[in-house]
């Protein structure tokens, strides 16, 4: 259940991105091309956003930028934006298909040397009120695909089942599937996730009155408390959903696929496909999978409060006030990692430092 306001906000963000180009054109060509080696422009940190407003929060704060076009990116977001600190921002387009195609185009482009690059996926998401609240920013250790399941119509499930979902080629909802697709679950570098959390855990996050009012309708913590930086895992699926029963399945599915090691807390559309694209590039030594971090900020609750319907929670998600603060909190929670990497590159170049 990923909150995406794709009307006027996205149009404004696209216009803002376009407005950067004259500034970029005034920059020295060497800025775009890096050191001129055959591997392309070196990048220390690549921030991966999925739609305009997610990328714009970085573009507004870390410029000036050089626009670098890359063949195969989304026609809505055809450029990678890079600054003089070797921080770059890309926007993939929303959903599994766009994320995979754009990330693959970047990873195999000759314009960049990504062999030592740290990738930070930074996007908004629905959030489980048992683990966080609107505005919370969550660093993940596991990426779980919610879409790769069998589904039986919920009105026709067998007696004794609590859901119509089950793993492909299994016999019950509680059985772990054989993982034949090889993209059902990924584990991220724990040291990187822990370092990112340690650098950001005490950051003061943005908040607003609408979000506070939405939280107050939940009778339990942390749903009804201010947002904080947390650690828990993220679930990908192109279906934007809302509901207590679906939320329970999300929790159970995460535990099944991670052998009870993962804890579900955010739901989005892209991260398994983004990671798989990077994995393909890593197989030919173009990127290092130990340098991938995933940050998701809660823009809306994935299930209703007591007395609210799931339909009302979904149809009126914008009233929760989480959209703008989730975007801001991506920057507040993610920037400490970004700045630590570029400011202490000697420590980070050969891998995540031990601290």
Coordinates of C-alpha atoms in Angstrom, one line a residue:
X1 CA 0.0 0.0 0.0
X2 CA 2.4 2.6 -1.2
X3 CA 1.2 6.2 -1.1
X4 CA 1.8 7.8 -4.5
X5 CA 0.3 11.2 -5.3
X6 CA 1.0 11.1 -9.1
X7 CA -1.0 14.1 -10.2
X8 CA 0.0 17.6 -9.6
X9 CA 2.9 16.8 -7.3
X10 CA 4.6 14.6 -9.8
X11 CA 4.1 17.1 -12.5
X12 CA 5.7 19.8 -10.3
X13 CA 8.6 17.5 -9.5
X14 CA 9.2 16.7 -13.2
X15 CA 9.1 20.4 -14.0
X16 CA 11.6 21.1 -11.2
X17 CA 13.9 18.3 -12.5
X18 CA 13.8 19.9 -15.9
X19 CA 14.6 23.2 -14.5
X20 CA 17.9 21.9 -13.3
X21 CA 19.2 21.3 -16.8
X22 CA 20.4 24.9 -17.6
X23 CA 22.5 24.8 -14.5
X24 CA 23.9 21.4 -15.4
X25 CA 24.7 22.6 -18.9
X26 CA 26.8 25.4 -17.5
X27 CA 29.1 22.9 -15.6
X28 CA 32.4 21.7 -16.9
X29 CA 32.1 18.6 -19.1
X30 CA 34.7 16.9 -17.0
X31 CA 32.2 17.1 -14.1
X32 CA 29.8 14.8 -16.0
X33 CA 32.4 12.4 -17.3
X34 CA 34.4 11.9 -14.1
X35 CA 38.0 11.0 -14.5
X36 CA 37.7 10.0 -18.2
X37 CA 38.7 6.3 -17.6
X38 CA 37.0 3.6 -19.6
X39 CA 34.9 2.6 -16.7
X40 CA 33.0 5.9 -16.7
X41 CA 32.2 8.4 -14.0
X42 CA 32.9 7.1 -10.5
X43 CA 30.0 7.3 -8.1
X44 CA 30.3 7.1 -4.3
X45 CA 26.6 7.0 -3.5
X46 CA 23.6 6.4 -5.9
X47 CA 20.3 7.3 -4.4
X48 CA 17.5 5.4 -6.0
X49 CA 14.0 7.0 -5.9
X50 CA 10.9 5.7 -7.6
X51 CA 8.9 8.8 -8.6
X52 CA 9.4 12.5 -8.8
X53 CA 8.8 13.7 -5.2
X54 CA 11.1 11.1 -3.8
X55 CA 13.9 12.2 -5.9
X56 CA 13.2 15.9 -5.6
X57 CA 13.8 15.9 -1.8
X58 CA 17.4 15.1 -2.5
X59 CA 17.7 17.4 -5.6
X60 CA 16.4 20.3 -3.5
X61 CA 19.1 19.9 -0.8
X62 CA 22.4 18.5 -2.3
X63 CA 23.0 20.4 -5.5
X64 CA 24.2 21.8 -7.8
X65 CA 23.6 18.9 -10.1
X66 CA 24.9 17.7 -13.5
X67 CA 22.3 15.9 -15.6
X68 CA 23.7 12.8 -17.3
X69 CA 21.3 11.1 -19.8
X70 CA 21.4 7.3 -19.8
X71 CA 19.9 5.2 -22.6
X72 CA 17.1 2.9 -21.3
X73 CA 15.9 5.0 -18.4
X74 CA 12.3 5.8 -18.0
X75 CA 11.2 8.5 -20.5
X76 CA 9.8 10.4 -17.5
X77 CA 13.1 10.4 -15.8
X78 CA 15.8 10.1 -18.5
X79 CA 18.7 11.6 -16.5
X80 CA 20.9 10.6 -13.6
X81 CA 21.7 13.7 -11.5
X82 CA 25.2 13.9 -10.0
X83 CA 27.0 16.5 -7.8
X84 CA 30.6 17.3 -7.0
X85 CA 30.6 15.0 -4.0
X86 CA 30.0 12.0 -6.4
X87 CA 26.5 11.6 -5.0
X88 CA 24.0 10.8 -7.7
X89 CA 20.2 10.5 -7.8
X90 CA 18.1 8.4 -10.1
X91 CA 14.4 8.0 -10.5
X92 CA 13.2 4.6 -11.8
X93 CA 9.5 5.1 -12.3
X94 CA 6.9 3.3 -10.2
X95 CA 6.3 -0.4 -9.9
X96 CA 8.3 -3.6 -10.4
X97 CA 8.7 -3.3 -14.2
X98 CA 9.9 0.3 -14.2
X99 CA 12.3 -0.3 -11.3
X100 CA 13.9 -3.3 -12.9
X101 CA 14.2 -1.8 -16.3
X102 CA 15.7 1.5 -15.1
X103 CA 18.1 0.0 -12.6
X104 CA 19.3 -2.4 -15.3
X105 CA 19.9 0.4 -17.7
X106 CA 21.9 2.3 -15.1
X107 CA 23.9 -0.7 -14.0
X108 CA 25.0 -1.6 -17.5
X109 CA 25.6 1.9 -18.7
X110 CA 29.2 2.7 -19.8
X111 CA 28.8 6.2 -18.4
X112 CA 29.3 5.2 -14.8
X113 CA 31.8 3.2 -12.8
X114 CA 29.7 1.6 -10.1
X115 CA 32.1 -1.0 -8.8
X116 CA 32.6 0.8 -5.5
X117 CA 29.2 2.6 -5.4
X118 CA 26.9 2.4 -2.4
X119 CA 23.3 2.2 -3.5
X120 CA 20.5 3.6 -1.2
X121 CA 17.0 2.9 -2.2
X122 CA 14.9 5.6 -0.6
X123 CA 11.2 5.7 -1.0
X124 CA 7.9 6.0 0.8
X125 CA 5.7 3.1 1.8
X126 CA 2.7 1.8 3.8
X127 CA 3.6 1.0 7.4
X128 CA 2.4 -1.6 9.9
X129 CA 1.1 0.2 13.0
X130 CA 2.5 -2.5 15.3
X131 CA 6.1 -1.6 14.1
X132 CA 6.0 2.1 13.3
X133 CA 3.8 5.1 12.4
X134 CA 3.3 7.6 9.6
X135 CA 6.6 9.4 9.2
X136 CA 8.7 6.6 10.6
X137 CA 11.8 5.8 8.6
X138 CA 12.8 2.1 8.5
X139 CA 16.1 0.5 7.4
X140 CA 15.5 -3.0 6.1
X141 CA 17.6 -6.2 6.3
X142 CA 15.3 -8.4 4.3
X143 CA 13.4 -7.7 1.0
X144 CA 10.4 -10.0 0.6
X145 CA 8.2 -10.3 -2.5
X146 CA 4.5 -10.4 -1.6
X147 CA 3.3 -11.0 -5.1
X148 CA 4.9 -14.4 -5.8
X149 CA 2.2 -16.5 -4.2
X150 CA -0.8 -18.6 -5.1
X151 CA -4.1 -17.1 -4.3
X152 CA -7.5 -18.7 -3.7
X153 CA -10.6 -16.4 -3.7
X154 CA -10.9 -15.4 -0.1
X155 CA -14.6 -16.3 -0.2
X156 CA -13.7 -19.9 -1.0
X157 CA -10.8 -20.8 1.2
X158 CA -10.7 -24.3 2.7
X159 CA -11.9 -24.8 6.3
X160 CA -9.2 -24.0 8.9
X161 CA -7.3 -21.6 6.6
X162 CA -7.0 -18.0 7.7
X163 CA -6.0 -16.6 4.2
X164 CA -6.4 -17.4 0.5
X165 CA -2.6 -16.9 0.0
X166 CA 0.0 -19.7 0.0
X167 CA 3.4 -20.2 -1.4
X168 CA 3.6 -21.5 -4.9
X169 CA 3.8 -25.3 -5.0
X170 CA 2.9 -25.7 -1.3
X171 CA -0.1 -27.3 0.4
X172 CA -1.0 -24.7 3.0
X173 CA -0.5 -21.0 3.9
X174 CA 2.1 -21.8 6.6
X175 CA 4.4 -23.9 4.4
X176 CA 7.6 -22.3 3.0
X177 CA 7.8 -22.5 -0.8
X178 CA 10.8 -23.9 -2.7
X179 CA 11.8 -20.4 -3.9
X180 CA 11.9 -21.5 -7.5
X181 CA 11.7 -17.9 -8.8
X182 CA 14.9 -17.0 -6.9
X183 CA 13.6 -13.4 -6.2
X184 CA 11.2 -14.2 -3.4
X185 CA 13.5 -13.0 -0.6
X186 CA 16.9 -11.2 -0.4
X187 CA 19.0 -10.5 2.6
X188 CA 20.9 -7.2 2.7
X189 CA 24.3 -6.6 4.2
X190 CA 23.6 -6.6 7.9
X191 CA 26.7 -4.5 8.8
X192 CA 25.6 -1.8 6.3
X193 CA 22.0 -1.8 7.6
X194 CA 23.2 -1.6 11.2
X195 CA 25.7 1.2 10.4
X196 CA 22.9 3.2 8.6
X197 CA 20.6 2.8 11.6
X198 CA 23.3 3.8 14.1
X199 CA 24.1 7.0 12.1
X200 CA 20.5 8.0 11.9
X201 CA 18.7 6.6 15.0
X202 CA 18.7 9.9 17.0
X203 CA 17.7 12.1 14.1
X204 CA 14.6 14.3 14.8
X205 CA 12.1 13.5 12.2
X206 CA 9.5 15.8 10.6
X207 CA 5.9 15.7 11.7
X208 CA 2.6 17.6 11.2
X209 CA -0.8 18.1 12.7
X210 CA -2.7 15.9 10.2
X211 CA -0.3 13.0 11.0
X212 CA -0.7 13.5 14.7
X213 CA -4.5 13.4 14.4
X214 CA -4.3 10.2 12.3
X215 CA -2.1 8.5 14.9
X216 CA -4.4 9.5 17.8
X217 CA -7.1 7.2 16.3
X218 CA -4.9 4.1 17.0
X219 CA -5.1 2.8 20.6
X220 CA -1.6 1.3 20.7
X221 CA 2.1 2.2 20.3
X222 CA 4.0 2.8 18.2
X223 CA 1.2 3.8 15.9
X224 CA 0.1 6.6 18.2
X225 CA 3.5 8.0 18.9
X226 CA 5.8 10.4 17.0
X227 CA 7.9 9.0 14.2
X228 CA 11.3 7.6 14.8
X229 CA 14.0 5.8 12.8
X230 CA 13.6 2.0 13.1
X231 CA 14.9 -1.3 11.8
X232 CA 12.4 -3.7 10.2
X233 CA 11.8 -5.3 6.8
X234 CA 10.0 -4.4 3.6
X235 CA 7.5 -6.2 1.4
X236 CA 7.2 -5.6 -2.3
X237 CA 4.1 -6.1 -4.5
X238 CA 2.5 -4.1 -7.2
X239 CA -1.0 -4.4 -5.7
X240 CA -1.6 -1.4 -3.4
X241 CA -3.6 -3.0 -0.6
X242 CA -5.3 -2.1 2.7
X243 CA -6.6 -4.4 5.4
X244 CA -6.1 -6.2 8.7
X245 CA -6.2 -9.7 7.3
X246 CA -3.8 -8.8 4.4
X247 CA -1.5 -7.1 7.0
X248 CA -1.5 -10.3 9.0
X249 CA -0.5 -12.3 5.9
X250 CA 2.3 -9.8 5.3
X251 CA 3.7 -10.4 8.7
X252 CA 3.3 -14.2 8.4
X253 CA 4.8 -14.3 4.9
X254 CA 7.8 -12.3 5.9
X255 CA 8.5 -14.8 8.8
X256 CA 8.0 -17.8 6.5
X257 CA 10.4 -16.6 3.8
X258 CA 13.1 -15.4 6.3
X259 CA 12.9 -18.4 8.6
X260 CA 11.5 -16.2 11.4
X261 CA 14.4 -13.8 11.2
X262 CA 12.6 -11.0 9.4
X263 CA 10.0 -8.5 10.8
X264 CA 7.6 -7.0 8.3
X265 CA 6.9 -3.3 8.7
X266 CA 6.7 -1.5 5.3
X267 CA 5.0 -2.3 2.0
X268 CA 6.0 -0.9 -1.4
X269 CA 6.1 -1.9 -5.0
X270 CA 9.7 -2.1 -6.2
X271 CA 12.5 -3.2 -4.0
X272 CA 12.9 -6.9 -4.9
X273 CA 13.0 -6.0 -8.6
X274 CA 15.5 -3.2 -8.0
X275 CA 17.8 -5.6 -6.1
X276 CA 17.5 -8.3 -8.7
X277 CA 18.6 -5.9 -11.4
X278 CA 21.6 -5.0 -9.3
X279 CA 22.3 -8.7 -8.7
X280 CA 22.5 -9.3 -12.4
X281 CA 25.0 -6.5 -12.7
X282 CA 27.0 -7.9 -9.7
X283 CA 27.2 -11.3 -11.5
X284 CA 29.5 -9.6 -14.0
X285 CA 31.3 -7.5 -11.4
X286 CA 29.7 -4.1 -12.3
X287 CA 28.3 -3.5 -8.8
X288 CA 28.9 -4.9 -5.2
X289 CA 25.7 -6.2 -3.6
X290 CA 27.2 -5.7 -0.1
X291 CA 26.8 -2.0 -0.8
X292 CA 23.0 -1.9 -1.0
X293 CA 20.8 -0.2 1.6
X294 CA 17.1 0.2 1.7
X295 CA 15.2 2.9 3.5
X296 CA 11.4 3.2 3.5
X297 CA 9.4 5.9 5.2
X298 CA 5.8 5.4 6.3
X299 CA 3.4 7.6 4.4
X300 CA 0.2 5.8 5.4
X301 CA -1.0 2.9 7.6
X302 CA -1.4 -0.4 5.9
X303 CA -4.5 -1.3 7.9
X304 CA -7.3 0.6 9.6
X305 CA -7.7 1.6 13.3
X306 CA -10.4 -0.1 15.4
X307 CA -13.8 0.9 14.0
X308 CA -12.5 2.1 10.6
X309 CA -13.1 0.1 7.5
X310 CA -10.2 -1.1 5.2
X311 CA -11.9 0.8 2.4
X312 CA -11.9 4.1 4.3
X313 CA -8.2 3.6 5.2
X314 CA -7.4 3.1 1.5
X315 CA -9.6 5.6 -0.2
X316 CA -8.7 8.4 2.3
X317 CA -5.0 7.6 2.8
X318 CA -4.1 11.2 2.0
X319 CA -5.9 12.5 5.1
X320 CA -3.3 10.7 7.2
X321 CA -0.9 13.5 6.5
X322 CA 2.1 11.2 6.0
X323 CA 3.0 12.0 2.4
X324 CA 5.0 15.2 3.0
X325 CA 6.7 14.1 6.2
X326 CA 7.7 10.7 4.8
X327 CA 9.5 12.5 1.9
X328 CA 11.3 14.8 4.3
X329 CA 12.2 12.0 6.6
X330 CA 13.8 10.0 3.8
X331 CA 16.3 12.8 3.6
X332 CA 16.7 13.3 7.4
X333 CA 17.2 9.5 8.0
X334 CA 19.2 8.8 4.8
X335 CA 21.5 11.8 4.6
X336 CA 23.7 10.8 7.6
X337 CA 24.7 7.6 5.8
X338 CA 25.3 9.5 2.5
X339 CA 27.4 12.2 4.1
X340 CA 29.4 9.7 6.2
X341 CA 30.3 7.7 3.1
X342 CA 31.5 10.7 1.0
X343 CA 33.1 12.5 4.0
X344 CA 35.1 9.4 5.0
X345 CA 35.6 7.8 1.6
X346 CA 38.9 6.4 2.7
X347 CA 37.2 4.3 5.3
X348 CA 34.3 3.2 3.0
X349 CA 36.0 2.7 -0.4
X350 CA 36.9 -0.9 0.2
X351 CA 33.8 -1.9 2.1
X352 CA 31.6 -1.0 5.1
X353 CA 33.9 0.0 7.9
X354 CA 33.9 -1.8 11.3
X355 CA 33.1 0.7 14.0

